[in-house]
Coordinates of N, CA and C and ligand atoms in Angstrom, one line a residue:
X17 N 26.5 14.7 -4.5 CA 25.1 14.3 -4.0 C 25.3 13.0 -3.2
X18 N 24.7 12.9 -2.6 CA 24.2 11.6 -1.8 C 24.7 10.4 -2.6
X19 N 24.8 8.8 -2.4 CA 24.5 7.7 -2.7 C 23.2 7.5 -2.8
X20 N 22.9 7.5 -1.3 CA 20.8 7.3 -0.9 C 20.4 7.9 -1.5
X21 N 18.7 6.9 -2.2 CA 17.7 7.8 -2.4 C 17.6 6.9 -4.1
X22 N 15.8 7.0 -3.8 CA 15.1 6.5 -4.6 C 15.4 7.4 -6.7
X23 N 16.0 6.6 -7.6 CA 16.1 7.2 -8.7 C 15.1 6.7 -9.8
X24 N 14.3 8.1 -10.0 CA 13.4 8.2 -11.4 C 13.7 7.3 -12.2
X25 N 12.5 6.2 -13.0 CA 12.6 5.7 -13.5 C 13.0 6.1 -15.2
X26 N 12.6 7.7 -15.0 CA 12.1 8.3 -16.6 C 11.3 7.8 -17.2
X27 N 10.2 7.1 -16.6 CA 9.2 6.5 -17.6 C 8.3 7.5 -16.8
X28 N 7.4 7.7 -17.4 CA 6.2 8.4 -16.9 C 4.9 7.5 -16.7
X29 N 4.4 7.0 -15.2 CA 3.2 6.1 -15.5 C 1.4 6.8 -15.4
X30 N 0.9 6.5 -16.1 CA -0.6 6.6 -16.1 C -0.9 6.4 -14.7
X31 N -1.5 6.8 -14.0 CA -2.1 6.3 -12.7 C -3.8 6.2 -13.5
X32 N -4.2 6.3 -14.1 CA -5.9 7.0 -14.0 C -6.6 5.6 -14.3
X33 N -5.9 4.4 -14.6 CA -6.8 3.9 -14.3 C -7.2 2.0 -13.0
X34 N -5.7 2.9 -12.7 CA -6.0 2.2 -10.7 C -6.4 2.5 -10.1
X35 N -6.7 1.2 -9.3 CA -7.7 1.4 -8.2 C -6.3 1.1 -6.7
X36 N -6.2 1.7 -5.9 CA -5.0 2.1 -5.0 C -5.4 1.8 -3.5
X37 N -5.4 0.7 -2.6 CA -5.8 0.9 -1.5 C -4.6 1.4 -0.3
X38 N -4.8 2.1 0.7 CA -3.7 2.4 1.5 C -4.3 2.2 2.3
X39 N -3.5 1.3 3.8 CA -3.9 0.6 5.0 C -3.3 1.4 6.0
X40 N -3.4 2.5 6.8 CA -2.6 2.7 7.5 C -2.5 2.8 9.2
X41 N -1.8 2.5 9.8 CA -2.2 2.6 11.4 C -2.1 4.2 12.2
X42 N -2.8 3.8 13.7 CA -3.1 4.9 14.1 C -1.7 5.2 14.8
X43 N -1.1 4.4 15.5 CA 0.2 4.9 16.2 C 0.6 5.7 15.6
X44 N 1.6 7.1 16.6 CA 2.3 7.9 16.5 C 1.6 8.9 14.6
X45 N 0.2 8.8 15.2 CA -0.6 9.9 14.2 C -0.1 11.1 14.0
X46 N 0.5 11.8 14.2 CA 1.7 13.2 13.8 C 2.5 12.8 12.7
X47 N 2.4 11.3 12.5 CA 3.8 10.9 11.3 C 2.9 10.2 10.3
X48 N 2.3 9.9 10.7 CA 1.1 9.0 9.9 C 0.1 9.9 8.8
X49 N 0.2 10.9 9.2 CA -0.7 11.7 8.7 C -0.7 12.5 7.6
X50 N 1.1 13.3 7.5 CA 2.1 13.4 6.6 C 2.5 12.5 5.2
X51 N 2.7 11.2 6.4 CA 3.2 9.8 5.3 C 1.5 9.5 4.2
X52 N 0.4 9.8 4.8 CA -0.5 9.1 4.0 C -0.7 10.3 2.9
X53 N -1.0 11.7 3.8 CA -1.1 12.7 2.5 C -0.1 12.8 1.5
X54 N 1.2 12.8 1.9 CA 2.1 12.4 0.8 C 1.9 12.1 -0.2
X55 N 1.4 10.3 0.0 CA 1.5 9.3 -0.7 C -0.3 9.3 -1.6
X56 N -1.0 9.9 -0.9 CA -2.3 10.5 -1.8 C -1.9 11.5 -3.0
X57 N -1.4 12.6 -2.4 CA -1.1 13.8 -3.3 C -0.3 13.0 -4.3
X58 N 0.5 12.7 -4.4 CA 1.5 11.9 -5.4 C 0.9 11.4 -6.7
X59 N 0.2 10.2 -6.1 CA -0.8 9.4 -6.9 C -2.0 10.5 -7.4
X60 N -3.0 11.3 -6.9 CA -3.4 12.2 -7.6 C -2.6 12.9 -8.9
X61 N -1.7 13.6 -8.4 CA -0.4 14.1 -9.5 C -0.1 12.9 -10.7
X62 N -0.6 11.5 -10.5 CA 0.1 10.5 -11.6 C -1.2 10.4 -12.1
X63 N -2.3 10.5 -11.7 CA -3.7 10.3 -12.2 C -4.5 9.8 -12.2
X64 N -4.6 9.2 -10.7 CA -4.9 7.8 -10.0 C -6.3 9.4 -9.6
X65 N -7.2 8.1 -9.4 CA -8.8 9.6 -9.6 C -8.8 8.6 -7.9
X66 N -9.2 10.2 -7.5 CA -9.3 10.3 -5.8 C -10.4 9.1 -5.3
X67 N -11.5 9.0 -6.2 CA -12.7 7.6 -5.6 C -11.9 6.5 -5.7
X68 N -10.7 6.2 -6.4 CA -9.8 5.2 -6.9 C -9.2 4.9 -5.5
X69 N -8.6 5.5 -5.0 CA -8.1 5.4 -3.8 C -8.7 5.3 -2.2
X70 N -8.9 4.0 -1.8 CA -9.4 3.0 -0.5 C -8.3 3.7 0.3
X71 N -9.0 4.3 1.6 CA -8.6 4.1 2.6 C -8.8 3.9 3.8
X72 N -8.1 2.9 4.5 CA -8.3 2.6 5.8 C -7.8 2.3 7.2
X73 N -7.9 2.2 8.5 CA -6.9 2.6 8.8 C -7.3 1.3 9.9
X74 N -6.2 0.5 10.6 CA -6.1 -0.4 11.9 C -5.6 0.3 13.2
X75 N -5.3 -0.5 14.3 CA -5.0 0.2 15.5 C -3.4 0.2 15.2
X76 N -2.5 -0.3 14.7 CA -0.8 -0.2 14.7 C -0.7 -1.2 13.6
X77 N 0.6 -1.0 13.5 CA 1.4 -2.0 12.3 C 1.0 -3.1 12.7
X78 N 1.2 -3.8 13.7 CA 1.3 -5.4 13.5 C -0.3 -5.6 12.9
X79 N -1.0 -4.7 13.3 CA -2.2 -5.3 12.3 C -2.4 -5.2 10.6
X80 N -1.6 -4.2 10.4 CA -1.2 -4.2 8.9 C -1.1 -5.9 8.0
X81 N -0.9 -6.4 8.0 CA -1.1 -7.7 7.5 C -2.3 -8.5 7.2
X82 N -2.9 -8.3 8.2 CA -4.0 -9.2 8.1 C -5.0 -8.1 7.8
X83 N -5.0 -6.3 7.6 CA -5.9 -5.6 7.2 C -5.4 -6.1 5.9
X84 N -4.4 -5.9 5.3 CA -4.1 -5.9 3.4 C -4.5 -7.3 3.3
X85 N -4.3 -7.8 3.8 CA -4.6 -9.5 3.6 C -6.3 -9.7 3.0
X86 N -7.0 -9.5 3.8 CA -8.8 -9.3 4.0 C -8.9 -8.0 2.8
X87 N -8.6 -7.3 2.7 CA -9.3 -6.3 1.9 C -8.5 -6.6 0.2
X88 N -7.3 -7.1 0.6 CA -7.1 -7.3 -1.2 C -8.2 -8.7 -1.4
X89 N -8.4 -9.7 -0.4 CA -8.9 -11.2 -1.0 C -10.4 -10.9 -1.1
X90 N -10.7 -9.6 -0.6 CA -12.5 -9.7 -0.4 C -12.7 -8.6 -2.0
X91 N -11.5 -7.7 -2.6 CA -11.8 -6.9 -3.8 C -11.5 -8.1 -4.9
X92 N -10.9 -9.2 -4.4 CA -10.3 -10.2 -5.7 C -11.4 -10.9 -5.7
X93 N -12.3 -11.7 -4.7 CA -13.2 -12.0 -4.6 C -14.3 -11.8 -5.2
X94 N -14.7 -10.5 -5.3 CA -15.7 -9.3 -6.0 C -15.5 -9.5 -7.0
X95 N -14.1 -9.4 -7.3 CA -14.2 -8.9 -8.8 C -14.1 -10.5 -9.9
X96 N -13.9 -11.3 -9.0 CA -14.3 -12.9 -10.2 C -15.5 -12.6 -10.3
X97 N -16.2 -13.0 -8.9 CA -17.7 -12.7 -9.0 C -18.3 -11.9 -10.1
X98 N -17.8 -10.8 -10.2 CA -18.1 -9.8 -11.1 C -18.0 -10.4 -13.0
X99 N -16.8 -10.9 -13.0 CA -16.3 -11.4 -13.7 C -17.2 -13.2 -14.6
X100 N -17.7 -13.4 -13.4 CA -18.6 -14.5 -13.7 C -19.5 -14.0 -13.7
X101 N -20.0 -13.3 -13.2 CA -21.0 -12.6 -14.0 C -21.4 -12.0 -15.3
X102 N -20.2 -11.6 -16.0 CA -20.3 -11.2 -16.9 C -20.1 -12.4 -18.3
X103 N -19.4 -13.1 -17.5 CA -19.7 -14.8 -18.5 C -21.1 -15.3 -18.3
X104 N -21.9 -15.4 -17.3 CA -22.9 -15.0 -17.6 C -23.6 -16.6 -18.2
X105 N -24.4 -16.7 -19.2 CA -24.8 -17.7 -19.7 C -23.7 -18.5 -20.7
X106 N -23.2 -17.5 -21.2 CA -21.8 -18.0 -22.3 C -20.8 -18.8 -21.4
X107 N -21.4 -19.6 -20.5 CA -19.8 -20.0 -19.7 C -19.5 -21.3 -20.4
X108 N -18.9 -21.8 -20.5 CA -18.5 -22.7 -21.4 C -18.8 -24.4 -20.4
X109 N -19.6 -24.2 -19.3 CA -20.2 -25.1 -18.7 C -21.8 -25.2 -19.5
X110 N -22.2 -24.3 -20.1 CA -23.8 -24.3 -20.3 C -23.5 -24.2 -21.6
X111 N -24.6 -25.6 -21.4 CA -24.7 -26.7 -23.6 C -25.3 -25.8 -24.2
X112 N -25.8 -24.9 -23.8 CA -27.2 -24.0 -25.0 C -26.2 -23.4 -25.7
X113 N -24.8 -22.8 -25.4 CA -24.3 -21.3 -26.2 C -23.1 -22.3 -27.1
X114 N -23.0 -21.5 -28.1 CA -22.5 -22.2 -28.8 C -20.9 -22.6 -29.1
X115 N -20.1 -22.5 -28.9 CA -18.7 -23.2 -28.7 C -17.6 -21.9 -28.8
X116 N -18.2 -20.7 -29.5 CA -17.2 -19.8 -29.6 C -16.7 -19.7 -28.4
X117 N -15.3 -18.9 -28.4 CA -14.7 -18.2 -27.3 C -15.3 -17.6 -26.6
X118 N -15.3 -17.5 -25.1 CA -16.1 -16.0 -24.4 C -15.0 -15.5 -24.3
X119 N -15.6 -13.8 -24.4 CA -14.8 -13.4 -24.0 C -13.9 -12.9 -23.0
X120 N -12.6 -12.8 -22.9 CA -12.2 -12.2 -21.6 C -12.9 -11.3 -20.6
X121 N -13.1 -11.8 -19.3 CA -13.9 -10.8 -18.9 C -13.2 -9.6 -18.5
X122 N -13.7 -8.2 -18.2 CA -12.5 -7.2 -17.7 C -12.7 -7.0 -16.4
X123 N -11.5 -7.4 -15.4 CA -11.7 -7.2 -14.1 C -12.4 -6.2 -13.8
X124 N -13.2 -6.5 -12.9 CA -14.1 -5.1 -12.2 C -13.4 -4.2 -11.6
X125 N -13.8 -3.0 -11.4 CA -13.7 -1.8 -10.9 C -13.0 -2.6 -8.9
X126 N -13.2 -3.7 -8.8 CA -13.1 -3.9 -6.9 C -11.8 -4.0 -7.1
X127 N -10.8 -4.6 -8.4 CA -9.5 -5.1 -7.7 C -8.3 -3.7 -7.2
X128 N -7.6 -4.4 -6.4 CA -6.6 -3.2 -5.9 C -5.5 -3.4 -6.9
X129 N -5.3 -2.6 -7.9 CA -3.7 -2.5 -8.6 C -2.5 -2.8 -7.8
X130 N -2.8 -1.7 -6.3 CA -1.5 -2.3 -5.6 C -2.4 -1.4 -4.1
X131 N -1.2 -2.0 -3.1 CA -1.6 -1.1 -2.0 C -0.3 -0.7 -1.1
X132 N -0.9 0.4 -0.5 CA 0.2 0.9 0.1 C 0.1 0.6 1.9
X133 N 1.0 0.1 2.7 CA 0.9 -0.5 4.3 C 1.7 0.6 4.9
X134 N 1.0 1.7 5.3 CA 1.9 2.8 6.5 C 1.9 2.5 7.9
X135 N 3.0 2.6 8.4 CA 2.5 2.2 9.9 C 4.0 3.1 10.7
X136 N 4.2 3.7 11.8 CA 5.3 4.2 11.9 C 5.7 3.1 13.3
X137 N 7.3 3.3 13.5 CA 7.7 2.1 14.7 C 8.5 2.7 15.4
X138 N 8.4 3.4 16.2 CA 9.2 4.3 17.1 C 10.0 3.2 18.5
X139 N 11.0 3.0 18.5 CA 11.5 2.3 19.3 C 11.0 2.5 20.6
X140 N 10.7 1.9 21.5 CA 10.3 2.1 22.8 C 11.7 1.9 23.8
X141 N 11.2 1.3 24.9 CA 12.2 1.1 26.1 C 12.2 -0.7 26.0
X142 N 11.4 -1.2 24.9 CA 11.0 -2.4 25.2 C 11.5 -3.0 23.7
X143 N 11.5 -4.5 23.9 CA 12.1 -5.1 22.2 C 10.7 -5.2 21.6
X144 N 9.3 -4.8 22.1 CA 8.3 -4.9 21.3 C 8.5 -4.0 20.0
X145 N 9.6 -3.4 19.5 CA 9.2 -2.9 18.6 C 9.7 -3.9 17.2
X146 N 10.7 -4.3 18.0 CA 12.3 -5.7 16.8 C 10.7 -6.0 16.2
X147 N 10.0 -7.4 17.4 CA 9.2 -8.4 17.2 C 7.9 -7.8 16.2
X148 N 7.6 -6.7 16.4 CA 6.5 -6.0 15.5 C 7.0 -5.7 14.4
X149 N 8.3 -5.4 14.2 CA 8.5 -5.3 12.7 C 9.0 -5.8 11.5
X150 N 9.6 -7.0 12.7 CA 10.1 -8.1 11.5 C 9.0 -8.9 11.1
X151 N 7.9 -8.8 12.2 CA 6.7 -10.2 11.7 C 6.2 -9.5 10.8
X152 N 5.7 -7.8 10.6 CA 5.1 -7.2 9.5 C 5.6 -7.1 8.7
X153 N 7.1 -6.8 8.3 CA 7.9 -6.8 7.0 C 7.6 -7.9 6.2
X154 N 7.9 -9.2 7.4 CA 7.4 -10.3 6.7 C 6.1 -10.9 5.9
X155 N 5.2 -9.9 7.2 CA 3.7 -10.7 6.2 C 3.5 -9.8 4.9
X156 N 4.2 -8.7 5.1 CA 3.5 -7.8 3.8 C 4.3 -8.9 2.7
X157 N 5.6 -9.2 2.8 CA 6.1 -9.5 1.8 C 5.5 -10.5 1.3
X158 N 4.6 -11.2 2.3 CA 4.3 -12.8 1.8 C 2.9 -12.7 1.0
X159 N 2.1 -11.4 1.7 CA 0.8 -10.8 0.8 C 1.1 -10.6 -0.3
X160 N 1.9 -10.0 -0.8 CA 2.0 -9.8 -2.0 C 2.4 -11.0 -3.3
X161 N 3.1 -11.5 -2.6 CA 3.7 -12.5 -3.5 C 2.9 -13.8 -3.8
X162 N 1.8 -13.5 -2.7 CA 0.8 -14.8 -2.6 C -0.7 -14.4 -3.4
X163 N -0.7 -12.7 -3.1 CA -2.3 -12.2 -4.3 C -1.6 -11.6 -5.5
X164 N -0.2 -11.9 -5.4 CA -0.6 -10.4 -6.9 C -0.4 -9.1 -6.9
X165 N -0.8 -8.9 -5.7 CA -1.0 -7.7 -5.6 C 0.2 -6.6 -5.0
X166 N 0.9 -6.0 -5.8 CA 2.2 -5.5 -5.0 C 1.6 -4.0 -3.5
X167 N 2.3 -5.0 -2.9 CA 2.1 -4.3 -1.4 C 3.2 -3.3 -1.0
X168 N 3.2 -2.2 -0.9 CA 3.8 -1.1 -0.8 C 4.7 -1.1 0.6
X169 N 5.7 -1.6 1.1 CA 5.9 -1.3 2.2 C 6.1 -0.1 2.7
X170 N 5.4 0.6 3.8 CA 5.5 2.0 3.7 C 5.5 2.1 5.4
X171 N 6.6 1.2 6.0 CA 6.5 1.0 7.8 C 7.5 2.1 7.8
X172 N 8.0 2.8 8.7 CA 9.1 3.6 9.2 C 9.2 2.9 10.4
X173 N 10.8 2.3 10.8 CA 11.1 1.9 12.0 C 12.6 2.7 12.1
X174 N 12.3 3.7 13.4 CA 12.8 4.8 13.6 C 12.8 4.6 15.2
X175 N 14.3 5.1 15.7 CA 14.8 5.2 17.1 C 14.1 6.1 17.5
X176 N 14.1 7.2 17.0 CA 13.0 8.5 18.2 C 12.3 9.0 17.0
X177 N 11.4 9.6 17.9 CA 10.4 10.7 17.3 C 10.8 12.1 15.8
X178 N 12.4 12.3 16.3 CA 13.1 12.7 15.4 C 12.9 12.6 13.6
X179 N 13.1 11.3 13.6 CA 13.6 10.5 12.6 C 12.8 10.5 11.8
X180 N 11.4 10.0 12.8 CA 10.4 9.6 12.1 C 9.6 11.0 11.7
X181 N 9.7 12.2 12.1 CA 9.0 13.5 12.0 C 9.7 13.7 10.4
X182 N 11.3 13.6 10.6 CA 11.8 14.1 9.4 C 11.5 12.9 8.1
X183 N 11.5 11.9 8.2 CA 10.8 10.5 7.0 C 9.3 11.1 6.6
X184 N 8.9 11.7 7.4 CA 7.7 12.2 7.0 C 7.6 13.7 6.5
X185 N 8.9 14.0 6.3 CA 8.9 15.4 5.6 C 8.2 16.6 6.7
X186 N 8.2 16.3 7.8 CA 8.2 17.5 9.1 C 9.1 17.5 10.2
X187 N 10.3 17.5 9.8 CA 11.1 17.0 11.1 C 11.4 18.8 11.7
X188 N 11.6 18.8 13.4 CA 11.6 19.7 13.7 C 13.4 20.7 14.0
X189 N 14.1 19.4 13.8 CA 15.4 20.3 13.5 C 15.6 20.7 11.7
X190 N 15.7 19.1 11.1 CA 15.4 19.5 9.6 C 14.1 19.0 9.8
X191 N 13.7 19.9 7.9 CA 12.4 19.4 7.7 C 11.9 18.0 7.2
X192 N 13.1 17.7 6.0 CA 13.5 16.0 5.7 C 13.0 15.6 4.5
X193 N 12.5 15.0 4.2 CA 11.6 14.3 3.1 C 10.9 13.4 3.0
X194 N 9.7 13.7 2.8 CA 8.2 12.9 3.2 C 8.0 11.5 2.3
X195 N 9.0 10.4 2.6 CA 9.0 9.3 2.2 C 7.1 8.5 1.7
X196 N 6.5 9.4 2.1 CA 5.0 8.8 1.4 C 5.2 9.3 0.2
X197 N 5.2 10.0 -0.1 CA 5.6 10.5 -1.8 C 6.2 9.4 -2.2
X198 N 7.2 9.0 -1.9 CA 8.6 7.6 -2.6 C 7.2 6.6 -2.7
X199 N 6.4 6.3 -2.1 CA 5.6 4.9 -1.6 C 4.6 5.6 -2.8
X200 N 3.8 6.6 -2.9 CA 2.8 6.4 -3.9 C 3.5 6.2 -5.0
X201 N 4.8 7.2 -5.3 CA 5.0 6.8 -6.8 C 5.4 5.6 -7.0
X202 N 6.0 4.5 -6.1 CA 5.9 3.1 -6.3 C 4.6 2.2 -6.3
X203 N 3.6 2.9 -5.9 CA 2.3 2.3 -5.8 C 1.9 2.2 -7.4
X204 N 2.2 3.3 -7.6 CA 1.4 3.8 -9.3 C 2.4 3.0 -10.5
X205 N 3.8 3.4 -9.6 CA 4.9 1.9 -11.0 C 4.6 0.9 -10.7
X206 N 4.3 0.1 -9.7 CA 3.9 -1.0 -9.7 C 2.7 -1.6 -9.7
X207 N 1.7 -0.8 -9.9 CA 0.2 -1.2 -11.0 C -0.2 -1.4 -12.1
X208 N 1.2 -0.2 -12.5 CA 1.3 -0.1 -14.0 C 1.7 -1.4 -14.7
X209 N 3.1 -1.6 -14.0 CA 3.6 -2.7 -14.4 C 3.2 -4.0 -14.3
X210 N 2.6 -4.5 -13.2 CA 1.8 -5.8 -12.9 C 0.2 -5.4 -13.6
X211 N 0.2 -4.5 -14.5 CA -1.2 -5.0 -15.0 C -0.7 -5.0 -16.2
X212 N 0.4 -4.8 -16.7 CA 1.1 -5.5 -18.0 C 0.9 -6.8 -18.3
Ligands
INI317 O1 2.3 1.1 14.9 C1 2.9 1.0 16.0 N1 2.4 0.0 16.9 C2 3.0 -0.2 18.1 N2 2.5 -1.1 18.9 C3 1.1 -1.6 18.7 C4 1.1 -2.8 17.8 O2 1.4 -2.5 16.5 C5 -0.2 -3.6 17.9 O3 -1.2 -2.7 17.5 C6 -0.5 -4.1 19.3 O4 0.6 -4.9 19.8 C7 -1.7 -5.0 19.3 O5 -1.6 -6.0 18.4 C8 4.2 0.6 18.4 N3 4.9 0.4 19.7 O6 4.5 -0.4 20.5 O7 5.9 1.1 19.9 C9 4.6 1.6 17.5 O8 5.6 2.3 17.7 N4 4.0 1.7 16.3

């Protein structure tokens, strides 16, 4: 067998009670389309409930950043709100309630467990594609490590149309393997795990 290639944790994770956003762009939509149903079907299969799953889509990758950026801070947002809300009069600012503990509030239903950033990068004739992918590798990496929220890298940067048909599990010499699948079941381990 191969070296390559993503190996089973053997743990089995719950998906059912994340909430999963996937951001993905329009370029080179024949690969995109594959990679996101992939990575849907998957997460359904772990038990992530289909209203559970946000999606949305930008014009290309380089906007991938600043979409996950805005949509995880505006669900984190919500969900304090929410959260204060539910503290409510008991907040330990207001003299009327009486000194017990409040309780932990339970994040709302808004926050994203994790998200997934698909975007495909087909090399052109031009170095626009280098400059697009290192600045997006980088902001996803820096999203995440700045909300919490683990961000799925799910870019394909691929020399031809080839490569990228087959990463998406439709390639037209081979058929390949639909690397969105690899991305949800990391979406669902890494929700699991960061809500430990
Ligand atoms: O997602 C992609 N965006 C691409 N460019 C658009 C870019 O992501 C931005 O949308 C654009 O530069 C405007 O910011 C691509 N190429 O140029 O080759 C590409 O292959 N894939």
């Amino acid at each position: 067998s191969t070296v390559k290639g993503l190996a089973d944790s053997g743990e089995r994770f719950d998906g059912s009670p994340l909430r999963i956003l996937i951001v993905h762009a329009r370029w080179n939509e024949s690969v995109i389309k594959p990679l996101v149903e992939g990575s849907v079907q998957v997460m359904l299969a772990s038990g992530v409930k289909r209203e559970n799953i946000v999606i949305e889509t930008v014009p290309g990758s380089y906007e991938l950043p600043m979409a996950c950026s805005r949509l995880i801070a505006a669900s984190q947002v919500q969900a304090s709100a929410t959260a204060d809300d539910l503290m409510g009069a008991s907040s330990l600012l207001d003299s009327s309630t009486s000194s017990a503990p409040s309780s932990s509030a339970s994040p709302s239903s808004g926050t994203f467990s994790a998200c997934i950033a698909i975007g495909v990068l087909i090399k052109g004739s031009t170095q626009h594609f280098e400059y697009i992918s290192e600045a997006v590798s980088h902001g996803l990496m820096r999203i995440q490590l700045d909300t919490g929220v683990p961000v799925i890298y799910g870019v394909l940067n691929c020399n031809t149309d080839e490569q990228a048909l087959q990463r998406a599990g439709v390639g037209r010499e081979q058929k390949g393997h639909n690397h969105g699948e690899d991305w949800g079941k990391a979406a669902v381990e890494l929700g699991v795990k960061t809500a430990r």
